[in-house]
C-alpha cells in the first residue's frame, strides 16, 4: 500500500506528567485516513496531521448510525524501551470487518489495516508513554459518508485511525469494582448487532449505566435480551466467574462482543492449567453459587483494564460481596501473565506480539 505521509510542522507538546494521562483525552500529532467510493474502492491512504473531518449535514452516519470502531494498545517493551509492541492487532482487524459486514459497510483488507496501524504507530513512536502501566491507545474507526436522507446503506465511507496516550487504568494497582445487574434495559439481542463494535450499542447502554452510576455502581452486567436470565457482559468488558475453581464465562451467542482479551484469557488460562467452562450461565446460578460459597471470584476482561476484578454485585436489591472486596488469586495471576506477555517480561508462547517496524 502506498501511504502518503505528511508530517506536521507544529508538533504538540507531549504530556510530561504521565501519572495523569487519564483515558482518551489527548490525541497524537497524526492520523491515518482513507476514503471509499463505489468507483475507486478504498483509495488515497494518508497519514497526516490530526485534524477535523468535514462531512455533509446529510451524511448518513449522522442519521442512521453506520459507525464502527476498534480499540487496541501499543506498549513499550520493558526490556527495550525503543521496542514498540502491539497485542494481537490482527484480531482487531478481523473484528472490524465482521462489524462492517453486519452494518453493510465495505471491509478493509486485514493486511492494509495492519499496515496502516503499524505505519501510524511508527510515525508516533515518541508518543508511546514510558511509565509502567501506560500505553498508546489506538482507535481505528469507520463511518459512512456522502449525502442522502434515504434510509439505506451509504455508498461512501471514511476509515481512520487516531491515537491517544493513556494512563494506568487503576492508579493503586488492581481495584475491585461494584456492578449492578441490569433487569430493566438490555444492550443487545440475538440476531441484533451485539457482536459488532458499533456506536449504537454504546448509545443503547448509556441510560442503564448512568442510572446505575447514580446509585454508586461502576458498571452494569447485562442479561440476555430474550429471557432476561443469562449473563452476557459488562460495559466494555466480557465477564468471567470462578465457580468451583473453574473459570466460567458466557459462550459467544451473537449478542456478546467477542473480546480479544476474553479469547486471550481463555487460551492463557488453559495453558496455565486452569479448568475452563464456556457455556450459558444464568443469573440464578450465579446467585446460588454465591450463596453456597462456590463463587469465589468474578472479573471483567477488556483491552482498557485487561482484568478488572469485581468486589460486589447488586441484583434485585440484594448485594453479593465477593472475596471480601479484594483482588482474587485467579484475577491477579492472569493479570500478571497477560501483562507480562504484553510488556515483554514473559515469553510470548502464542505469537501474539507484533513489533512495530521502523519503516
Ligand atoms: C471492546 C469491548 C469488549 C472487550 O473487547 P477487547 O477486545 O477485549 O477489548 C467487551 N465488550 C464490549 C461491549 C466491547 O465494546
Short mmCIF file of C-alpha atoms and ligand atoms in Angstrom, two decimals:
data_model
loop_
_atom_site.label_atom_id
_atom_site.label_comp_id
_atom_site.label_asym_id
_atom_site.label_seq_id
_atom_site.Cartn_x
_atom_site.Cartn_y
_atom_site.Cartn_z
CA UNK A 1 0.00 0.00 0.00
CA UNK A 2 1.29 3.44 -0.91
CA UNK A 3 0.55 5.66 2.06
CA UNK A 4 1.21 9.34 1.55
CA UNK A 5 2.81 10.65 4.73
CA UNK A 6 2.65 14.36 5.59
CA UNK A 7 4.26 15.26 8.90
CA UNK A 8 3.14 18.16 11.00
CA UNK A 9 5.39 21.19 11.31
CA UNK A 10 3.65 22.15 14.56
CA UNK A 11 4.13 19.15 16.84
CA UNK A 12 2.20 19.35 20.09
CA UNK A 13 3.92 19.31 23.44
CA UNK A 14 3.78 15.77 24.77
CA UNK A 15 2.37 15.26 28.25
CA UNK A 16 5.23 15.34 30.74
CA UNK A 17 3.18 14.09 33.69
CA UNK A 18 2.47 10.50 32.72
CA UNK A 19 0.76 9.82 36.04
CA UNK A 20 -2.21 11.88 34.97
CA UNK A 21 -2.92 10.87 31.37
CA UNK A 22 -6.42 9.54 32.01
CA UNK A 23 -8.10 7.86 29.07
CA UNK A 24 -8.83 9.21 25.60
CA UNK A 25 -8.46 12.90 26.39
CA UNK A 26 -5.45 13.93 24.28
CA UNK A 27 -4.54 12.91 20.75
CA UNK A 28 -1.24 12.49 18.99
CA UNK A 29 0.04 14.68 16.14
CA UNK A 30 -1.08 12.49 13.25
CA UNK A 31 -3.96 10.37 12.00
CA UNK A 32 -4.46 7.80 9.26
CA UNK A 33 -7.36 8.37 6.87
CA UNK A 34 -8.67 6.94 3.61
CA UNK A 35 -11.94 7.14 1.74
CA UNK A 36 -14.16 4.72 -0.13
CA UNK A 37 -16.49 5.13 -3.05
CA UNK A 38 -18.08 2.66 -5.45
CA UNK A 39 -15.78 3.53 -8.39
CA UNK A 40 -12.42 3.61 -6.67
CA UNK A 41 -12.97 1.37 -3.64
CA UNK A 42 -10.66 2.36 -0.75
CA UNK A 43 -8.26 4.97 -2.07
CA UNK A 44 -5.66 7.63 -1.21
CA UNK A 45 -4.48 6.28 2.14
CA UNK A 46 -2.74 9.04 4.05
CA UNK A 47 -1.05 9.75 7.33
CA UNK A 48 -1.41 13.45 8.01
CA UNK A 49 -1.63 15.95 10.85
CA UNK A 50 -4.59 15.28 13.20
CA UNK A 51 -7.46 17.46 12.02
CA UNK A 52 -11.24 17.72 11.92
CA UNK A 53 -13.11 15.60 9.40
CA UNK A 54 -15.59 17.60 7.33
CA UNK A 55 -18.84 15.85 6.43
CA UNK A 56 -22.19 16.94 5.00
CA UNK A 57 -25.05 17.56 7.45
CA UNK A 58 -26.84 14.98 5.29
CA UNK A 59 -24.10 12.39 5.79
CA UNK A 60 -25.86 9.07 6.53
CA UNK A 61 -23.71 8.41 9.62
CA UNK A 62 -25.39 11.33 11.40
CA UNK A 63 -28.88 9.99 10.73
CA UNK A 64 -28.64 6.22 10.51
CA UNK A 65 -25.61 5.40 12.60
CA UNK A 66 -23.32 3.37 10.37
CA UNK A 67 -20.32 3.74 12.66
CA UNK A 68 -17.95 1.02 13.88
CA UNK A 69 -14.67 1.09 15.75
CA UNK A 70 -11.87 -0.88 17.33
CA UNK A 71 -9.63 -0.37 20.34
CA UNK A 72 -6.12 -1.70 20.92
CA UNK A 73 -2.88 -0.56 22.53
CA UNK A 74 0.78 -0.05 21.71
CA UNK A 75 3.14 -0.81 24.59
CA UNK A 76 6.80 -0.11 25.21
CA UNK A 77 8.89 -3.23 25.72
CA UNK A 78 10.00 -3.04 29.36
CA UNK A 79 13.37 -4.59 28.50
CA UNK A 80 13.97 -2.45 25.42
CA UNK A 81 12.28 0.97 25.63
CA UNK A 82 12.84 1.53 21.90
CA UNK A 83 10.76 -1.53 21.06
CA UNK A 84 7.07 -0.77 20.47
CA UNK A 85 4.69 -3.70 20.56
CA UNK A 86 1.08 -4.40 19.59
CA UNK A 87 -1.01 -7.16 21.15
CA UNK A 88 -2.90 -9.34 18.61
CA UNK A 89 -3.76 -6.44 16.28
CA UNK A 90 -4.79 -8.96 13.61
CA UNK A 91 -7.78 -9.91 15.80
CA UNK A 92 -8.96 -6.29 15.88
CA UNK A 93 -8.68 -6.02 12.09
CA UNK A 94 -10.74 -9.19 11.67
CA UNK A 95 -13.37 -7.95 14.09
CA UNK A 96 -13.54 -4.59 12.30
CA UNK A 97 -14.52 -6.46 9.15
CA UNK A 98 -17.10 -8.59 11.00
CA UNK A 99 -18.66 -5.37 12.33
CA UNK A 100 -18.51 -3.83 8.83
CA UNK A 101 -20.33 -6.80 7.35
CA UNK A 102 -23.13 -6.59 9.95
CA UNK A 103 -23.70 -2.90 9.21
CA UNK A 104 -23.43 -3.25 5.39
CA UNK A 105 -20.15 -1.33 5.28
CA UNK A 106 -17.21 -2.21 2.98
CA UNK A 107 -14.42 -4.33 4.53
CA UNK A 108 -10.84 -3.07 4.62
CA UNK A 109 -8.32 -5.76 3.76
CA UNK A 110 -6.84 -7.05 7.01
CA UNK A 111 -3.24 -6.58 5.83
CA UNK A 112 -4.00 -2.99 4.84
CA UNK A 113 -5.47 -2.25 8.27
CA UNK A 114 -2.43 -3.80 9.95
CA UNK A 115 0.00 -1.83 7.84
CA UNK A 116 -1.93 1.39 8.46
CA UNK A 117 -1.75 0.80 12.23
CA UNK A 118 1.96 -0.09 12.20
CA UNK A 119 2.94 2.84 9.97
CA UNK A 120 0.98 5.32 12.06
CA UNK A 121 2.48 3.99 15.31
CA UNK A 122 5.94 4.17 13.72
CA UNK A 123 5.34 7.87 12.98
CA UNK A 124 4.02 8.39 16.54
CA UNK A 125 6.58 6.21 18.39
CA UNK A 126 7.65 9.06 20.66
CA UNK A 127 4.04 9.36 21.81
CA UNK A 128 4.03 5.91 23.41
CA UNK A 129 4.32 6.77 27.12
CA UNK A 130 7.14 5.26 29.15
CA UNK A 131 5.81 4.85 32.71
CA UNK A 132 4.73 1.39 33.89
CA UNK A 133 1.08 0.67 33.10
CA UNK A 134 0.75 3.37 30.45
CA UNK A 135 0.25 2.77 26.73
CA UNK A 136 -0.78 4.40 23.49
CA UNK A 137 -4.45 3.64 22.86
CA UNK A 138 -5.23 3.14 19.16
CA UNK A 139 -8.72 3.81 17.83
CA UNK A 140 -9.44 2.68 14.25
CA UNK A 141 -12.97 3.56 13.10
CA UNK A 142 -15.21 3.64 10.04
CA UNK A 143 -18.19 5.89 9.31
CA UNK A 144 -20.48 6.29 6.34
CA UNK A 145 -20.07 9.46 4.33
CA UNK A 146 -21.59 11.15 1.28
CA UNK A 147 -25.08 12.64 1.27
CA UNK A 148 -28.60 11.28 1.32
CA UNK A 149 -31.54 11.06 3.69
CA UNK A 150 -32.87 7.82 2.24
CA UNK A 151 -32.65 5.12 4.88
CA UNK A 152 -30.22 2.73 3.27
CA UNK A 153 -26.54 1.91 3.44
CA UNK A 154 -24.30 4.70 2.15
CA UNK A 155 -22.10 4.40 -0.93
CA UNK A 156 -19.19 6.39 0.52
CA UNK A 157 -17.15 5.71 3.65
CA UNK A 158 -14.25 7.02 5.71
CA UNK A 159 -11.78 4.77 7.54
CA UNK A 160 -9.46 6.50 10.00
CA UNK A 161 -7.15 5.77 12.92
CA UNK A 162 -6.37 8.13 15.79
CA UNK A 163 -4.20 7.56 18.87
CA UNK A 164 -4.33 8.75 22.45
CA UNK A 165 -1.72 8.29 25.20
CA UNK A 166 -3.45 6.55 28.06
CA UNK A 167 -2.65 6.25 31.74
CA UNK A 168 -2.60 3.50 34.28
CA UNK A 169 -6.17 2.18 34.49
CA UNK A 170 -6.08 1.56 38.23
CA UNK A 171 -3.81 4.05 39.97
CA UNK A 172 -3.33 1.84 43.02
CA UNK A 173 -2.99 -1.49 41.25
CA UNK A 174 -5.95 -3.77 40.51
CA UNK A 175 -9.01 -2.40 42.33
CA UNK A 176 -12.34 -4.26 42.61
CA UNK A 177 -15.41 -2.63 41.01
CA UNK A 178 -19.10 -2.59 42.00
CA UNK A 179 -21.53 -3.92 39.44
CA UNK A 180 -25.29 -3.57 39.11
CA UNK A 181 -27.09 -6.47 37.40
CA UNK A 182 -29.46 -4.77 34.96
CA UNK A 183 -33.06 -6.02 34.72
CA UNK A 184 -34.93 -3.19 33.03
CA UNK A 185 -32.80 -2.44 29.98
CA UNK A 186 -30.96 -4.74 27.58
CA UNK A 187 -27.90 -3.98 25.48
CA UNK A 188 -28.35 -6.42 22.61
CA UNK A 189 -30.44 -9.34 21.44
CA UNK A 190 -29.63 -12.45 19.48
CA UNK A 191 -29.97 -11.51 15.81
CA UNK A 192 -29.19 -7.86 16.59
CA UNK A 193 -25.73 -6.33 16.45
CA UNK A 194 -24.33 -7.15 19.88
CA UNK A 195 -21.28 -8.88 18.41
CA UNK A 196 -20.36 -5.80 16.37
CA UNK A 197 -18.28 -2.98 17.87
CA UNK A 198 -20.66 -0.28 16.77
CA UNK A 199 -21.59 3.15 18.11
CA UNK A 200 -25.28 2.22 18.51
CA UNK A 201 -24.53 -0.46 21.10
CA UNK A 202 -22.93 2.21 23.27
CA UNK A 203 -25.73 4.75 22.78
CA UNK A 204 -28.07 1.97 23.85
CA UNK A 205 -26.12 1.26 27.03
CA UNK A 206 -25.71 4.77 28.49
CA UNK A 207 -29.16 5.07 30.16
CA UNK A 208 -28.70 1.99 32.34
CA UNK A 209 -25.06 2.84 33.06
CA UNK A 210 -25.90 6.38 34.18
CA UNK A 211 -28.80 5.22 36.34
CA UNK A 212 -26.52 2.65 37.99
CA UNK A 213 -23.74 5.24 38.44
CA UNK A 214 -26.15 7.50 40.31
CA UNK A 215 -26.64 4.68 42.78
CA UNK A 216 -22.89 4.17 43.18
CA UNK A 217 -22.18 1.36 40.71
CA UNK A 218 -19.22 1.42 38.31
CA UNK A 219 -20.75 -0.74 35.59
CA UNK A 220 -23.80 -2.80 34.70
CA UNK A 221 -23.90 -6.51 33.98
CA UNK A 222 -26.22 -7.17 31.04
CA UNK A 223 -28.56 -10.13 30.90
CA UNK A 224 -29.73 -11.68 27.62
CA UNK A 225 -32.40 -9.72 25.76
CA UNK A 226 -34.91 -12.55 25.27
CA UNK A 227 -35.33 -14.22 28.63
CA UNK A 228 -33.59 -11.68 30.85
CA UNK A 229 -31.96 -14.64 32.50
CA UNK A 230 -28.48 -15.42 31.16
CA UNK A 231 -25.44 -13.28 31.96
CA UNK A 232 -23.84 -11.65 28.93
CA UNK A 233 -21.18 -9.00 29.57
CA UNK A 234 -20.34 -5.73 31.32
CA UNK A 235 -19.91 -2.23 29.81
CA UNK A 236 -16.86 -2.71 27.59
CA UNK A 237 -15.71 -5.98 29.12
CA UNK A 238 -16.52 -9.66 28.93
CA UNK A 239 -17.20 -11.37 32.23
CA UNK A 240 -15.61 -14.39 33.91
CA UNK A 241 -16.67 -16.17 37.10
CA UNK A 242 -14.64 -18.61 39.17
CA UNK A 243 -17.12 -21.31 40.23
CA UNK A 244 -15.84 -24.44 41.97
CA UNK A 245 -12.37 -23.32 40.91
CA UNK A 246 -13.36 -23.36 37.22
CA UNK A 247 -13.14 -20.21 35.10
CA UNK A 248 -16.65 -19.92 33.74
CA UNK A 249 -17.68 -17.50 31.00
CA UNK A 250 -20.63 -17.00 28.66
CA UNK A 251 -20.34 -18.60 25.25
CA UNK A 252 -20.43 -16.29 22.22
CA UNK A 253 -24.02 -16.25 21.02
CA UNK A 254 -24.26 -13.31 18.62
CA UNK A 255 -25.26 -10.74 21.23
CA UNK A 256 -21.96 -10.73 23.15
CA UNK A 257 -18.92 -8.81 21.89
CA UNK A 258 -16.13 -11.31 21.17
CA UNK A 259 -13.32 -9.67 23.16
CA UNK A 260 -9.69 -10.17 22.18
CA UNK A 261 -8.85 -10.16 25.90
CA UNK A 262 -11.55 -12.80 26.55
CA UNK A 263 -10.08 -15.03 23.84
CA UNK A 264 -6.55 -14.48 25.18
CA UNK A 265 -7.50 -15.15 28.81
CA UNK A 266 -9.22 -18.40 27.79
CA UNK A 267 -6.13 -19.61 25.88
CA UNK A 268 -3.72 -18.45 28.57
CA UNK A 269 -5.73 -19.90 31.46
CA UNK A 270 -5.92 -23.28 29.72
CA UNK A 271 -2.16 -23.28 29.17
CA UNK A 272 -1.65 -22.45 32.86
CA UNK A 273 -3.69 -25.50 33.89
CA UNK A 274 -6.99 -23.86 34.85
CA UNK A 275 -10.23 -25.61 34.01
CA UNK A 276 -12.43 -23.60 31.66
CA UNK A 277 -16.19 -23.77 31.32
CA UNK A 278 -17.58 -21.79 28.36
CA UNK A 279 -21.37 -22.01 28.24
CA UNK A 280 -24.67 -20.30 29.03
CA UNK A 281 -24.77 -19.15 32.67
CA UNK A 282 -27.98 -17.98 34.30
CA UNK A 283 -28.01 -15.21 36.90
CA UNK A 284 -29.87 -17.63 39.25
CA UNK A 285 -26.89 -19.95 39.06
CA UNK A 286 -24.55 -17.09 39.99
CA UNK A 287 -26.75 -16.17 42.98
CA UNK A 288 -26.90 -19.82 44.07
CA UNK A 289 -23.12 -20.33 43.65
CA UNK A 290 -22.52 -17.18 45.69
CA UNK A 291 -24.87 -18.34 48.45
CA UNK A 292 -23.17 -21.73 48.72
CA UNK A 293 -19.68 -20.23 48.65
CA UNK A 294 -18.75 -21.83 45.33
CA UNK A 295 -18.43 -18.48 43.51
CA UNK A 296 -15.06 -17.25 44.69
CA UNK A 297 -14.17 -14.56 42.13
CA UNK A 298 -15.52 -12.62 39.19
CA UNK A 299 -13.64 -10.33 36.83
CA UNK A 300 -14.12 -8.44 33.59
CA UNK A 301 -11.72 -8.72 30.64
CA UNK A 302 -11.06 -5.97 28.11
CA UNK A 303 -8.27 -4.01 26.42
CA UNK A 304 -8.63 -0.95 28.67
CA UNK A 305 -8.22 -2.59 32.09
CA UNK A 306 -7.00 -6.03 30.91
CA UNK A 307 -8.53 -7.69 34.04
CA UNK A 308 -10.97 -5.86 36.29
CA UNK A 309 -11.90 -7.75 39.47
CA UNK A 310 -15.47 -7.45 40.82
CA UNK A 311 -15.85 -6.73 44.54
CA UNK A 312 -19.63 -6.60 44.61
CA UNK A 313 -22.71 -7.42 42.54
CA UNK A 314 -26.13 -5.93 43.20
CA UNK A 315 -29.08 -7.93 41.87
CA UNK A 316 -32.74 -7.25 42.64
CA UNK A 317 -31.80 -5.01 45.54
CA UNK A 318 -29.57 -7.66 47.16
CA UNK A 319 -25.81 -7.31 47.50
CA UNK A 320 -23.37 -10.12 46.82
CA UNK A 321 -19.87 -9.44 48.12
CA UNK A 322 -17.00 -11.30 46.51
CA UNK A 323 -13.69 -12.30 48.03
CA UNK A 324 -14.02 -9.65 50.79
CA UNK A 325 -13.90 -6.94 48.10
CA UNK A 326 -10.27 -7.85 47.45
CA UNK A 327 -8.48 -8.92 44.29
CA UNK A 328 -8.71 -12.71 43.97
CA UNK A 329 -5.78 -15.02 43.20
CA UNK A 330 -7.05 -16.11 39.76
CA UNK A 331 -7.57 -12.50 38.58
CA UNK A 332 -4.17 -11.46 39.93
CA UNK A 333 -2.40 -14.43 38.32
CA UNK A 334 -3.99 -13.92 34.90
CA UNK A 335 -3.32 -10.17 35.04
CA UNK A 336 0.39 -10.77 35.72
CA UNK A 337 0.72 -13.35 32.98
CA UNK A 338 -1.13 -11.38 30.32
CA UNK A 339 0.50 -8.00 31.02
CA UNK A 340 3.84 -9.87 31.26
CA UNK A 341 3.42 -11.02 27.65
CA UNK A 342 2.26 -7.56 26.52
CA UNK A 343 5.23 -5.80 28.13
CA UNK A 344 7.91 -8.32 27.21
CA UNK A 345 8.51 -9.78 30.69
CA UNK A 346 7.08 -13.19 29.86
CA UNK A 347 7.63 -15.43 26.88
CA UNK A 348 5.14 -14.90 24.05
CA UNK A 349 4.37 -18.59 23.53
CA UNK A 350 1.30 -17.89 21.42
CA UNK A 351 2.94 -15.49 18.94
CA UNK A 352 0.56 -12.71 19.98
CA UNK A 353 3.02 -9.82 19.83
CA UNK A 354 3.63 -7.75 16.69
CA UNK A 355 6.68 -5.48 16.84
CA UNK A 356 6.19 -2.12 15.14
CA UNK A 357 8.92 -1.96 12.47
CA UNK A 358 10.93 1.17 11.69
CA UNK A 359 9.83 1.91 8.15
C1 LIG B 1 -14.48 -3.76 23.21
C2 LIG B 1 -15.49 -4.47 24.04
C3 LIG B 1 -15.18 -5.56 24.86
C4 LIG B 1 -13.75 -6.03 25.09
O1 LIG B 1 -13.07 -6.41 23.95
P1 LIG B 1 -11.49 -6.44 23.92
O2 LIG B 1 -11.18 -6.83 22.52
O3 LIG B 1 -11.06 -7.46 24.92
O4 LIG B 1 -11.01 -5.08 24.28
C5 LIG B 1 -16.20 -6.21 25.53
N1 LIG B 1 -17.48 -5.79 25.42
C6 LIG B 1 -17.83 -4.74 24.65
C7 LIG B 1 -19.26 -4.34 24.57
C8 LIG B 1 -16.86 -4.04 23.94
O5 LIG B 1 -17.21 -3.00 23.18
#
